[in-house]
Short mmCIF file of C-alpha atoms in Angstrom, two decimals:
data_model
loop_
_atom_site.label_atom_id
_atom_site.label_comp_id
_atom_site.label_asym_id
_atom_site.label_seq_id
_atom_site.Cartn_x
_atom_site.Cartn_y
_atom_site.Cartn_z
CA GLY A 1 -30.62 -36.52 2.39
CA GLN A 2 -30.47 -34.71 -0.68
CA ASN A 3 -29.86 -36.36 -3.91
CA ILE A 4 -29.74 -35.69 -7.68
CA ASP A 5 -29.87 -38.58 -10.24
CA GLN A 6 -28.93 -38.41 -13.95
CA PRO A 7 -27.31 -41.28 -16.16
CA THR A 8 -23.67 -41.43 -16.26
CA GLU A 9 -23.29 -41.64 -20.01
CA MET A 10 -25.39 -41.39 -23.09
CA THR A 11 -24.49 -41.83 -26.79
CA ALA A 12 -26.31 -40.25 -29.76
CA THR A 13 -25.83 -39.73 -33.36
CA GLU A 14 -25.04 -36.42 -34.97
CA GLY A 15 -28.31 -34.69 -36.33
CA ALA A 16 -30.43 -36.65 -33.99
CA ILE A 17 -32.32 -35.65 -30.85
CA VAL A 18 -31.23 -36.89 -27.22
CA GLN A 19 -33.13 -36.46 -23.91
CA ILE A 20 -31.06 -36.33 -20.57
CA ASN A 21 -33.14 -37.22 -17.50
CA CYS A 22 -32.69 -35.74 -14.07
CA THR A 23 -34.65 -36.74 -10.87
CA TYR A 24 -34.09 -35.15 -7.55
CA GLN A 25 -34.98 -35.13 -3.89
CA THR A 26 -34.06 -32.08 -2.01
CA SER A 27 -34.97 -30.17 1.03
CA GLY A 28 -37.07 -27.45 -0.62
CA PHE A 29 -37.00 -26.27 -4.21
CA ASN A 30 -35.95 -22.85 -5.52
CA GLY A 31 -35.53 -23.94 -9.16
CA LEU A 32 -33.53 -26.30 -11.17
CA PHE A 33 -30.42 -25.49 -13.60
CA TRP A 34 -28.89 -27.24 -16.44
CA TYR A 35 -25.10 -26.68 -17.17
CA GLN A 36 -22.90 -27.90 -19.93
CA GLN A 37 -19.26 -28.71 -19.22
CA HIS A 38 -16.82 -29.42 -22.08
CA ALA A 39 -13.74 -31.65 -21.02
CA GLY A 40 -11.27 -29.66 -19.21
CA GLU A 41 -13.44 -26.46 -19.18
CA ALA A 42 -15.79 -24.71 -16.57
CA PRO A 43 -19.34 -25.37 -16.53
CA THR A 44 -21.40 -22.91 -18.45
CA PHE A 45 -25.25 -22.15 -17.94
CA LEU A 46 -27.78 -23.59 -20.18
CA SER A 47 -31.29 -23.20 -18.58
CA TYR A 48 -33.36 -22.44 -15.55
CA ASN A 49 -36.68 -23.90 -14.72
CA VAL A 50 -38.72 -23.11 -11.61
CA LEU A 51 -42.36 -23.64 -12.84
CA ASP A 52 -43.73 -26.79 -14.45
CA GLY A 53 -43.46 -27.17 -18.17
CA LEU A 54 -41.05 -26.74 -21.10
CA GLU A 55 -38.66 -23.83 -21.65
CA GLU A 56 -37.33 -23.77 -25.13
CA LYS A 57 -33.93 -22.04 -26.06
CA GLY A 58 -32.78 -22.69 -29.56
CA ARG A 59 -31.88 -26.25 -29.99
CA PHE A 60 -32.04 -26.98 -26.31
CA SER A 61 -35.25 -27.35 -24.33
CA SER A 62 -35.64 -28.13 -20.57
CA PHE A 63 -38.64 -29.54 -18.94
CA LEU A 64 -39.72 -29.53 -15.22
CA SER A 65 -42.25 -31.50 -13.27
CA ARG A 66 -42.12 -30.40 -9.56
CA SER A 67 -44.69 -33.10 -8.38
CA LYS A 68 -42.58 -35.77 -9.70
CA GLY A 69 -39.24 -34.42 -9.06
CA TYR A 70 -38.19 -34.81 -12.49
CA SER A 71 -36.51 -32.60 -15.40
CA TYR A 72 -35.09 -33.47 -18.74
CA LEU A 73 -32.84 -31.60 -21.19
CA LEU A 74 -33.77 -32.01 -24.72
CA LEU A 75 -31.15 -31.48 -27.34
CA LYS A 76 -32.31 -31.37 -30.97
CA GLU A 77 -30.21 -31.33 -34.37
CA LEU A 78 -27.11 -32.85 -32.35
CA GLN A 79 -23.82 -31.32 -33.53
CA MET A 80 -20.38 -32.83 -32.64
CA LYS A 81 -19.66 -29.80 -30.39
CA ASP A 82 -22.55 -31.02 -28.14
CA SER A 83 -20.33 -33.54 -26.89
CA ALA A 84 -19.97 -32.54 -23.25
CA SER A 85 -20.97 -33.47 -19.75
CA TYR A 86 -24.53 -32.05 -18.70
CA LEU A 87 -24.99 -31.26 -15.03
CA CYS A 88 -28.18 -30.95 -13.39
CA ALA A 89 -28.34 -28.76 -10.30
CA VAL A 90 -31.25 -28.03 -7.93
CA MET A 91 -31.43 -25.06 -5.59
CA ASP A 92 -32.73 -26.06 -2.11
CA SER A 93 -34.51 -24.15 0.51
CA ASN A 94 -31.21 -22.62 1.81
CA TYR A 95 -30.57 -21.38 -1.87
CA GLN A 96 -27.70 -23.86 -1.96
CA LEU A 97 -27.15 -25.68 -5.35
CA ILE A 98 -27.02 -29.29 -5.07
CA TRP A 99 -25.37 -30.86 -8.12
CA GLY A 100 -25.87 -34.22 -9.80
CA ALA A 101 -22.76 -36.10 -11.00
CA GLY A 102 -23.48 -35.17 -14.60
CA THR A 103 -24.21 -37.09 -17.87
CA LYS A 104 -21.37 -37.52 -20.23
CA LEU A 105 -23.05 -37.29 -23.74
CA ILE A 106 -20.93 -38.74 -26.67
CA ILE A 107 -21.92 -37.70 -30.13
CA LYS A 108 -21.01 -39.99 -33.13
CA PRO A 109 -20.93 -39.04 -36.84
CA ASP B 1 -13.48 -9.18 -20.68
CA THR B 2 -12.98 -11.93 -18.24
CA ALA B 3 -15.88 -12.43 -15.84
CA VAL B 4 -14.37 -14.86 -13.25
CA SER B 5 -10.72 -15.32 -13.35
CA GLN B 6 -8.48 -17.78 -11.26
CA THR B 7 -4.77 -18.07 -11.06
CA PRO B 8 -2.93 -20.23 -11.45
CA LYS B 9 -4.50 -22.40 -13.95
CA TYR B 10 -2.16 -25.54 -13.07
CA LEU B 11 -0.41 -26.00 -9.97
CA VAL B 12 1.93 -28.95 -9.25
CA THR B 13 3.34 -29.42 -5.70
CA GLN B 14 4.64 -31.83 -3.06
CA MET B 15 2.76 -33.19 -0.26
CA GLY B 16 2.81 -31.15 2.92
CA ASN B 17 3.22 -27.88 1.04
CA ASP B 18 1.06 -24.89 1.54
CA LYS B 19 -0.36 -23.29 -1.44
CA SER B 20 -3.09 -20.54 -2.60
CA ILE B 21 -5.53 -20.19 -5.53
CA LYS B 22 -6.77 -16.76 -6.19
CA CYS B 23 -10.10 -15.79 -7.70
CA GLU B 24 -11.60 -12.51 -8.89
CA GLN B 25 -14.93 -11.68 -10.47
CA ASN B 26 -15.71 -8.25 -12.14
CA LEU B 27 -19.44 -8.99 -12.46
CA GLY B 28 -20.45 -7.17 -9.42
CA HIS B 29 -21.85 -10.23 -7.77
CA ASP B 30 -22.40 -10.48 -4.09
CA THR B 31 -21.78 -14.16 -3.62
CA MET B 32 -18.66 -16.11 -4.49
CA TYR B 33 -18.07 -20.05 -4.17
CA TRP B 34 -15.36 -22.44 -4.31
CA TYR B 35 -15.94 -26.10 -5.76
CA LYS B 36 -13.93 -29.25 -5.90
CA GLN B 37 -14.39 -31.48 -8.91
CA ASP B 38 -12.51 -34.79 -8.48
CA SER B 39 -11.68 -37.34 -10.94
CA LYS B 40 -15.32 -38.60 -11.04
CA LYS B 41 -16.45 -35.27 -12.15
CA PHE B 42 -18.52 -34.74 -9.16
CA LEU B 43 -18.74 -30.85 -8.30
CA LYS B 44 -18.69 -30.39 -4.57
CA ILE B 45 -19.37 -27.09 -2.94
CA MET B 46 -16.56 -26.13 -0.46
CA PHE B 47 -17.42 -22.56 0.46
CA SER B 48 -19.76 -19.68 -0.24
CA TYR B 49 -19.24 -16.05 0.68
CA ASN B 50 -21.80 -13.29 0.49
CA ASN B 51 -20.50 -9.85 0.88
CA LYS B 52 -17.49 -11.02 2.63
CA GLU B 53 -19.25 -13.24 5.12
CA LEU B 54 -19.11 -16.95 5.01
CA ILE B 55 -22.62 -18.47 4.54
CA ILE B 56 -21.82 -22.06 3.71
CA ASN B 57 -18.90 -24.03 4.97
CA GLU B 58 -19.30 -27.71 3.88
CA THR B 59 -17.39 -30.38 5.71
CA VAL B 60 -14.09 -29.83 4.27
CA PRO B 61 -10.83 -30.23 6.31
CA ASN B 62 -9.73 -27.21 8.31
CA ARG B 63 -6.70 -27.25 6.08
CA PHE B 64 -8.79 -25.33 3.49
CA SER B 65 -9.42 -21.79 4.38
CA PRO B 66 -11.00 -19.25 2.30
CA LYS B 67 -10.23 -15.63 2.54
CA SER B 68 -12.23 -12.82 0.97
CA PRO B 69 -10.58 -9.23 1.24
CA ASP B 70 -13.42 -7.81 -0.59
CA LYS B 71 -16.62 -9.02 -2.38
CA ALA B 72 -14.80 -9.24 -5.67
CA HIS B 73 -12.24 -11.73 -4.53
CA LEU B 74 -12.29 -15.08 -2.82
CA ASN B 75 -8.98 -16.69 -2.38
CA LEU B 76 -8.54 -20.40 -1.26
CA HIS B 77 -5.47 -21.42 0.83
CA ILE B 78 -4.58 -24.96 1.43
CA ASN B 79 -2.18 -26.13 4.23
CA SER B 80 -0.28 -29.39 4.45
CA LEU B 81 -1.49 -30.43 1.05
CA GLU B 82 -2.28 -34.28 0.62
CA LEU B 83 -2.50 -36.67 -2.26
CA GLY B 84 -6.33 -36.81 -2.11
CA ASP B 85 -6.45 -32.99 -2.58
CA SER B 86 -5.57 -33.43 -6.28
CA ALA B 87 -8.57 -32.24 -8.28
CA VAL B 88 -9.83 -29.23 -10.15
CA TYR B 89 -10.96 -26.41 -8.05
CA PHE B 90 -13.46 -23.98 -9.57
CA CYS B 91 -14.35 -20.61 -8.40
CA ALA B 92 -17.78 -19.22 -9.23
CA SER B 93 -19.91 -16.12 -8.51
CA SER B 94 -23.57 -15.07 -8.67
CA GLN B 95 -26.07 -12.50 -7.40
CA ASP B 96 -27.45 -13.07 -4.01
CA PRO B 97 -29.53 -16.23 -4.59
CA ALA B 98 -31.96 -15.46 -1.85
CA ARG B 99 -32.78 -12.28 -3.47
CA ASP B 100 -33.89 -13.76 -6.90
CA SER B 101 -33.08 -17.48 -7.48
CA SER B 102 -34.54 -16.99 -11.00
CA THR B 103 -31.46 -14.81 -11.99
CA ASP B 104 -29.09 -16.57 -9.94
CA THR B 105 -26.95 -18.15 -12.61
CA GLN B 106 -23.48 -19.14 -11.16
CA TYR B 107 -20.59 -18.10 -13.47
CA PHE B 108 -17.56 -20.38 -13.34
CA GLY B 109 -13.99 -19.50 -13.58
CA PRO B 110 -11.63 -21.75 -15.80
CA GLY B 111 -10.67 -23.87 -12.80
CA THR B 112 -7.39 -24.62 -11.20
CA ARG B 113 -5.93 -28.18 -11.78
CA LEU B 114 -4.05 -29.14 -8.55
CA THR B 115 -1.97 -32.08 -8.63
CA VAL B 116 -0.19 -33.15 -5.34
CA LEU B 117 2.77 -35.64 -5.88
#
């Protein structure tokens, strides 16, 4: 079966760095997406990786290792507004997005 | 400008009723989706339409029926509502993912919180 695993919840301090991991097992691979979802709001796109390596976008970076079925989202210089759920999703061979359950990130002052 | 819009934002109804949720996108996308997000925050794909044709139909009860009058609209009809249908329903759209998955970001509507009493 297809499976996306990520931690349920993480806590970090304002100004610090946090890494949210995602491992996946899917039938085929056409890219991995990270989305941010604030409580009561819709998911919004953060990043896309299809080749191995690190993609940097401001304070956020996303890494992919296809051979290991592994990705992480790195958030630097954490701000209170970064408190949200972070969803990992993989596009399989049928171009269907398989979603993880999300990681709730709590930022403390 | 609203990219993906849904109405209503909140829907409270009794068990057994029939209700509809409307979705519209003005992004010119070819593909639209309906997701259900339950209390555990798990996003589950329900339906996907590409140019008015159903391309994914996950194992949802046949009480749920998507209707797409044109590629900018994908409405969700739910018959004989049950308590377990209470959830947030998100509509989303994207370009055809089979054409270029690197640009296939899904844009989500604001969600419809359905509560069945």
